[in-house]
Tab-separated table of C-alpha atoms in Angstrom:
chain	number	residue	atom	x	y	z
A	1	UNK	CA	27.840	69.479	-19.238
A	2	UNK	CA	28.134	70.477	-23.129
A	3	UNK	CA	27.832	66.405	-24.878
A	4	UNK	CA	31.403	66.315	-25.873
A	5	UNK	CA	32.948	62.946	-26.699
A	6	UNK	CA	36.735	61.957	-27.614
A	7	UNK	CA	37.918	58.279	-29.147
A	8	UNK	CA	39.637	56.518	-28.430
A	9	UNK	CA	40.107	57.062	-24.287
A	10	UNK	CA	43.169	55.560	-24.654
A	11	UNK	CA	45.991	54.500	-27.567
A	12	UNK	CA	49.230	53.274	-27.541
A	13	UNK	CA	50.753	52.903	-30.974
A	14	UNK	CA	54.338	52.976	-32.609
A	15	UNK	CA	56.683	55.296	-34.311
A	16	UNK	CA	55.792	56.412	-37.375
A	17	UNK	CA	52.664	54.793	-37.837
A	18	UNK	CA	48.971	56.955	-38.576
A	19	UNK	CA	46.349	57.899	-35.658
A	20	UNK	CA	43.464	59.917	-35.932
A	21	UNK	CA	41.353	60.673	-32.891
A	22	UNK	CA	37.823	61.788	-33.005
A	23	UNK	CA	35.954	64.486	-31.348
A	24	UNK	CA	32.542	64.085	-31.331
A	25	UNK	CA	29.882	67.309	-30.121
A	26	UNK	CA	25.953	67.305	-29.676
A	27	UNK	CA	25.864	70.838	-28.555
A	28	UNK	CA	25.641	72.488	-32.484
A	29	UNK	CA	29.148	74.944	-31.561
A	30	UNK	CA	30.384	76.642	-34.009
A	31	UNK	CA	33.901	76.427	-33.126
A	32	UNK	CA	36.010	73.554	-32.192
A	33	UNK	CA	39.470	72.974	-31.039
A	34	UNK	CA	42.543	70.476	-30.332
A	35	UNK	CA	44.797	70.906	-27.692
A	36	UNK	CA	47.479	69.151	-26.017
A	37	UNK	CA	48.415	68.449	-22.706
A	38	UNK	CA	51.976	67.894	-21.012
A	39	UNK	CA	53.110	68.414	-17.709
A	40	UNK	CA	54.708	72.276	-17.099
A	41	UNK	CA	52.876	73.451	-20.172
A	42	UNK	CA	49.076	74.132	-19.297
A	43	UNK	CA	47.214	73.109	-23.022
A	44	UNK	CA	48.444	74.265	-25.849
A	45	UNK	CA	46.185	75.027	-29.285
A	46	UNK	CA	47.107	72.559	-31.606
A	47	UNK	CA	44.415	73.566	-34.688
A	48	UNK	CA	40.696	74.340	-34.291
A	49	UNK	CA	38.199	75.098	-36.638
A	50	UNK	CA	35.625	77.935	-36.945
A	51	UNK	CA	32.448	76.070	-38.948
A	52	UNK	CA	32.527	73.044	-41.339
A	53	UNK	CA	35.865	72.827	-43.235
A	54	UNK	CA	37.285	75.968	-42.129
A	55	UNK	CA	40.548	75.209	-39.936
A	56	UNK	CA	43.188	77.663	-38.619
A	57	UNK	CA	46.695	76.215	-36.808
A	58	UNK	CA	47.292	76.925	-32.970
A	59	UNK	CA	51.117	77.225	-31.770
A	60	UNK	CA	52.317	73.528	-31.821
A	61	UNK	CA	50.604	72.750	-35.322
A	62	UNK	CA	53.287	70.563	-37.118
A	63	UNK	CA	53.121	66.958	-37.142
A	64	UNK	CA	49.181	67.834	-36.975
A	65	UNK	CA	46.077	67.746	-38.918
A	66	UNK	CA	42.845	68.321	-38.414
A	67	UNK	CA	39.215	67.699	-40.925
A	68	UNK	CA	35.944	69.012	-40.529
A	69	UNK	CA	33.077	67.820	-42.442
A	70	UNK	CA	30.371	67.829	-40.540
A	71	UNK	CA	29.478	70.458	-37.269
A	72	UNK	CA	29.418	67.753	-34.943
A	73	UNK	CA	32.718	65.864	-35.809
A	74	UNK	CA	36.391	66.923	-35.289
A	75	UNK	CA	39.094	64.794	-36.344
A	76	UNK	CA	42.873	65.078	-35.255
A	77	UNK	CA	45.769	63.389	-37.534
A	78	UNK	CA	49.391	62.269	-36.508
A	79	UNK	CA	49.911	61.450	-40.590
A	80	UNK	CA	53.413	59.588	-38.610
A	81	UNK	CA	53.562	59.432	-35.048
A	82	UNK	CA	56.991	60.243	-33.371
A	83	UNK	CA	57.396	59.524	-28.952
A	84	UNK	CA	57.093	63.925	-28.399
A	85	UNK	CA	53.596	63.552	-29.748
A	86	UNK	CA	52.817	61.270	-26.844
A	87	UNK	CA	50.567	63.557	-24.830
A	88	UNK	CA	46.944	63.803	-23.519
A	89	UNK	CA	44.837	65.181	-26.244
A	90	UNK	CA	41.522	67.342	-25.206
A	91	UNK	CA	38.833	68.457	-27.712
A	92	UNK	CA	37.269	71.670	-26.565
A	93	UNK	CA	34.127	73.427	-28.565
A	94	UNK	CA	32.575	77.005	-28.165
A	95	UNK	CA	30.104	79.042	-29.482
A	96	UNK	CA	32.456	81.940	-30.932
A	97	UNK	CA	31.155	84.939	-28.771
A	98	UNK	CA	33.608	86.960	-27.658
A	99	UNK	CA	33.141	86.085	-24.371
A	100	UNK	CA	31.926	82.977	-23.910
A	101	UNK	CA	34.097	80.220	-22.538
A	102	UNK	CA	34.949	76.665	-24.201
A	103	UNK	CA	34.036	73.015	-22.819
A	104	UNK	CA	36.352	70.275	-22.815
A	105	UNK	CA	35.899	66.300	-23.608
A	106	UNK	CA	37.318	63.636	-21.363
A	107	UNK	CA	40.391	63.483	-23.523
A	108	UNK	CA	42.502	60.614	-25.163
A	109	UNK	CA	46.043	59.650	-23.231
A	110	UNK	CA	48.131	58.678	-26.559
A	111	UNK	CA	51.125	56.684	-26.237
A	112	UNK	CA	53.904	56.850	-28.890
A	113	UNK	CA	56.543	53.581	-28.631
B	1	UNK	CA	50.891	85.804	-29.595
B	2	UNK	CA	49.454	85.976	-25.962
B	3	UNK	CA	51.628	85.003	-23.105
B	4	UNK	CA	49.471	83.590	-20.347
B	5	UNK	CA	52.023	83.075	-16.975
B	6	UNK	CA	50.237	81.184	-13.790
B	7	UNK	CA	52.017	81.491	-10.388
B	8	UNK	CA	52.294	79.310	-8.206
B	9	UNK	CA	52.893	75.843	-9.593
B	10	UNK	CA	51.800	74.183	-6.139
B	11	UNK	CA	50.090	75.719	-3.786
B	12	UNK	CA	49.472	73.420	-0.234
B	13	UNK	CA	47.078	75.391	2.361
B	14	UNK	CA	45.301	73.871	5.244
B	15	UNK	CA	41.404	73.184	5.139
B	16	UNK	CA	39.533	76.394	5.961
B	17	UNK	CA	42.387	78.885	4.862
B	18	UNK	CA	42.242	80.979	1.574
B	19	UNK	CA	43.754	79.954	-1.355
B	20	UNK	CA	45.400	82.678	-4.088
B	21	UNK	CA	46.623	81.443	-7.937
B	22	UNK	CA	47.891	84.859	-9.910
B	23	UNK	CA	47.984	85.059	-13.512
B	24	UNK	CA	49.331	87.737	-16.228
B	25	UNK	CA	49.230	88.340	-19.968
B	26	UNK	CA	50.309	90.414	-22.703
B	27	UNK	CA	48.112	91.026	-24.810
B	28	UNK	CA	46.104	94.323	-24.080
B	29	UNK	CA	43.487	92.918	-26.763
B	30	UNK	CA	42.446	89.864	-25.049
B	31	UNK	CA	38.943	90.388	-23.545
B	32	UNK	CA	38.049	87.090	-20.887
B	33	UNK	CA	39.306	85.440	-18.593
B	34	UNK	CA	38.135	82.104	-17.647
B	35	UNK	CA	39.819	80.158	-14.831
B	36	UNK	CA	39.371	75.799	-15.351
B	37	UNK	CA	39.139	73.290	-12.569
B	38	UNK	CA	41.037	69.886	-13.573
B	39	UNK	CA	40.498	66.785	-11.516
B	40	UNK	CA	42.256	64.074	-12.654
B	41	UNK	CA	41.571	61.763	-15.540
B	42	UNK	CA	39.239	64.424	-16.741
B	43	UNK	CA	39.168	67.197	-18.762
B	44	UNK	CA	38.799	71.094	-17.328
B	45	UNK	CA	36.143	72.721	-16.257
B	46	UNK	CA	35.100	76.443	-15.916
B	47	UNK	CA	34.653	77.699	-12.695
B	48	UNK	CA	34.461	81.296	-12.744
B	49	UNK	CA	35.069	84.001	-15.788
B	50	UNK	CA	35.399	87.626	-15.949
B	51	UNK	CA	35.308	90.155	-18.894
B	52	UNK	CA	37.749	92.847	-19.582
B	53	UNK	CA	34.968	95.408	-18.452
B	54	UNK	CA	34.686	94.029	-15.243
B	55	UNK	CA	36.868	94.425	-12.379
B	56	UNK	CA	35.673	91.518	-10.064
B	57	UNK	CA	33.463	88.791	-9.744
B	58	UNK	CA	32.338	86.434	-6.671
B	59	UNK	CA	30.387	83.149	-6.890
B	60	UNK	CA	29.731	81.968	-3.164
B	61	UNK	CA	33.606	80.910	-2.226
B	62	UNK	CA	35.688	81.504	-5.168
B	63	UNK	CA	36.145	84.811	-6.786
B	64	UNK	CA	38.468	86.807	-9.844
B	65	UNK	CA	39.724	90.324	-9.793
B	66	UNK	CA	41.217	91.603	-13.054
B	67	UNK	CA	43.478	94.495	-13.477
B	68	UNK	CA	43.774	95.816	-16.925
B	69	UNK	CA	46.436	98.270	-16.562
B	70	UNK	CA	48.554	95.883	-14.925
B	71	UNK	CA	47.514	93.029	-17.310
B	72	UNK	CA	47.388	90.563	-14.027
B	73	UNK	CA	44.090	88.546	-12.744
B	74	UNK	CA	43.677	86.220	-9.614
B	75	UNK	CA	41.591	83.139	-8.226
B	76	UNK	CA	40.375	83.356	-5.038
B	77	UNK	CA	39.243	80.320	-2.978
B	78	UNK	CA	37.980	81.121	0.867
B	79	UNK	CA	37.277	78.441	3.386
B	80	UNK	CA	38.669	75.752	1.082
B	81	UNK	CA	38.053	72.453	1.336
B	82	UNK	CA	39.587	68.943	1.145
B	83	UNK	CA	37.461	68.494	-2.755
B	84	UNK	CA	38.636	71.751	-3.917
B	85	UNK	CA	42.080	69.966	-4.004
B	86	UNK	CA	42.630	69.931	-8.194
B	87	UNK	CA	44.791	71.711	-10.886
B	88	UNK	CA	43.788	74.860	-11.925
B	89	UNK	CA	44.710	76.593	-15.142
B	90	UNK	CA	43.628	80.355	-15.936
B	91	UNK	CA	42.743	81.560	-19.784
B	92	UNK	CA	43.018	84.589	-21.481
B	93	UNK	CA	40.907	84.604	-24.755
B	94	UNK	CA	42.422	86.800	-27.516
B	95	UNK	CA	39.750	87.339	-30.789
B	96	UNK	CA	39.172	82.974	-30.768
B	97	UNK	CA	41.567	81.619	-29.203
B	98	UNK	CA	42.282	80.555	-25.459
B	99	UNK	CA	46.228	80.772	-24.327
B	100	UNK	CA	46.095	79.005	-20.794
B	101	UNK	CA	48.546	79.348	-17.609
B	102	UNK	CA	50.641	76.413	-16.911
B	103	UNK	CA	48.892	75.229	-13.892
B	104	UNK	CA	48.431	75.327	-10.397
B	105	UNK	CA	48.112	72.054	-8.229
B	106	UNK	CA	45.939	73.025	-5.435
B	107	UNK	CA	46.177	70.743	-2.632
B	108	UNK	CA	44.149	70.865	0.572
B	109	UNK	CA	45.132	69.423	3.922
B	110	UNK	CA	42.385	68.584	6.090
C-alpha cells in the first residue's frame, strides 16, 4: 500500500470556526488530491495539486483551500466551517501518468455542529 | 466536465453467482478506467484498470470490458464470495483528474 496518512481520523468542530486537515505521503507522487465523500455522490475532487505549490480546483472547490509546500504534505482548509461541509474527507496521490491510477488515505470523518 | 454514471446502487447476489456493476461517461477524451473496492471505515482501493486501447481485462475472478464507441465499461465478479461484499465505485480519468461513479453496494449472501 502507497504510505499515505490523513489527520486527524476524526473531528468534530462548530460552525464557522477554522480546520485544516493534513495529508501526509512517503511515496515521492507528484500529484495529490482532496476529495469528499457523501452518501449518493461517489467522491468528488475538491482541489489537488500537480508538484509543490501548484494547485488547480476540482468541482466542489468553494469553502476550500488547499497549500503545498513540501512533496510530501497536503493540507486542506475550511477558512469557516458550515454543517454541508460535514463529510468524509480522503487524500488520494498519483504519479501523473496518463494511466496510472491514484491511492487513497484512511480518510478523516469531519463533523460540523 | 466528465460525467461518470454507476448502475446499480445495490446489488444483492447469492455466494457463488456472478456479480455485474455498469458504468458510462462522456467524455470521449478520458483514457482509464479504474474500478475501487471500499470496505468500510477505509479508504478505496484499486482492483482492476483498463486503458482506452484495451477492450478487456481479467485478473483471476474479477474482470472489465470497455466499449469506446458506446462510452460504457463493466465489473465483473464470478463465483463471488461472502468478503467480496463492499462498495464499489468505477473512475474515468480525463488528462489528471478522476470523476468516479456514485457507488455500488455489493452485498453477498452466503
Amino acid at each position: 500500500d502507497a504510505g499515505i496518512t490523513q489527520s486527524p481520523r476524526h473531528k468534530v468542530t462548530e460552525t464557522g470556526t477554522p480546520v485544516t486537515l493534513r495529508c501526509h505521503q512517503t511515496e515521492n507522487h507528484r500529484y495529490m488530491y482532496w476529495y469528499r465523500q457523501d452518501p449518493g455522490h461517489g467522491l468528488r475532487l475538491i482541489h489537488y495539486s500537480y508538484g509543490v505549490k501548484d494547485t488547480d480546483k476540482g468541482e466542489v472547490s468553494d469553502g476550500y483551500s488547499v497549500s503545498r509546500s513540501k512533496t510530501e504534505d497536503f493540507l486542506l482548509t475550511l477558512e469557516s466551517a458550515t454543517s454541508s461541509q460535514t463529510s468524509v474527507y480522503f487524500c488520494a496521490t498519483g504519479t501523473g501518468a496518463s494511466t496510472d491510477t491514484q491511492y487513497f488515505g484512511p480518510g478523516t470523518r469531519l463533523t460540523v455542529l | 466536465g466528465e460525467n461518470v454514471e454507476q448502475h446499480p446502487s445495490t446489488l444483492s447476489v447469492q455466494e457463488g453467482d456472478s456479480a455485474v456493476i455498469k458504468c458510462t461517461y462522456s467524455d470521449s477524451a478520458s483514457n482509464y478506467f479504474p474500478w475501487y473496492k471500499q470496505e468500510l471505515g477505509k479508504g478505496p482501493q484499486l482492483i482492476i484498470d483498463i486503458r482506452s486501447n484495451v477492450g478487456e481485462k481479467k485478473d483471476q475472478r474479477i474482470a472489465v470490458t470497455l466499449n469506446k464507441t458506446a462510452k460504457h465499461f463493466s465489473l465483473h465478479i464470478t463465483e463471488t464470495q461472502p468478503e467480496d461484499s463492499a462498495v464499489y465505485f468505477c473512475a474515468a480519468k480525463d488528462f489528471n483528474k478522476f470523476y468516479f461513479g456514485s457507488g455500488t453496494k455489493l452485498n453477498v449472501k452466503p
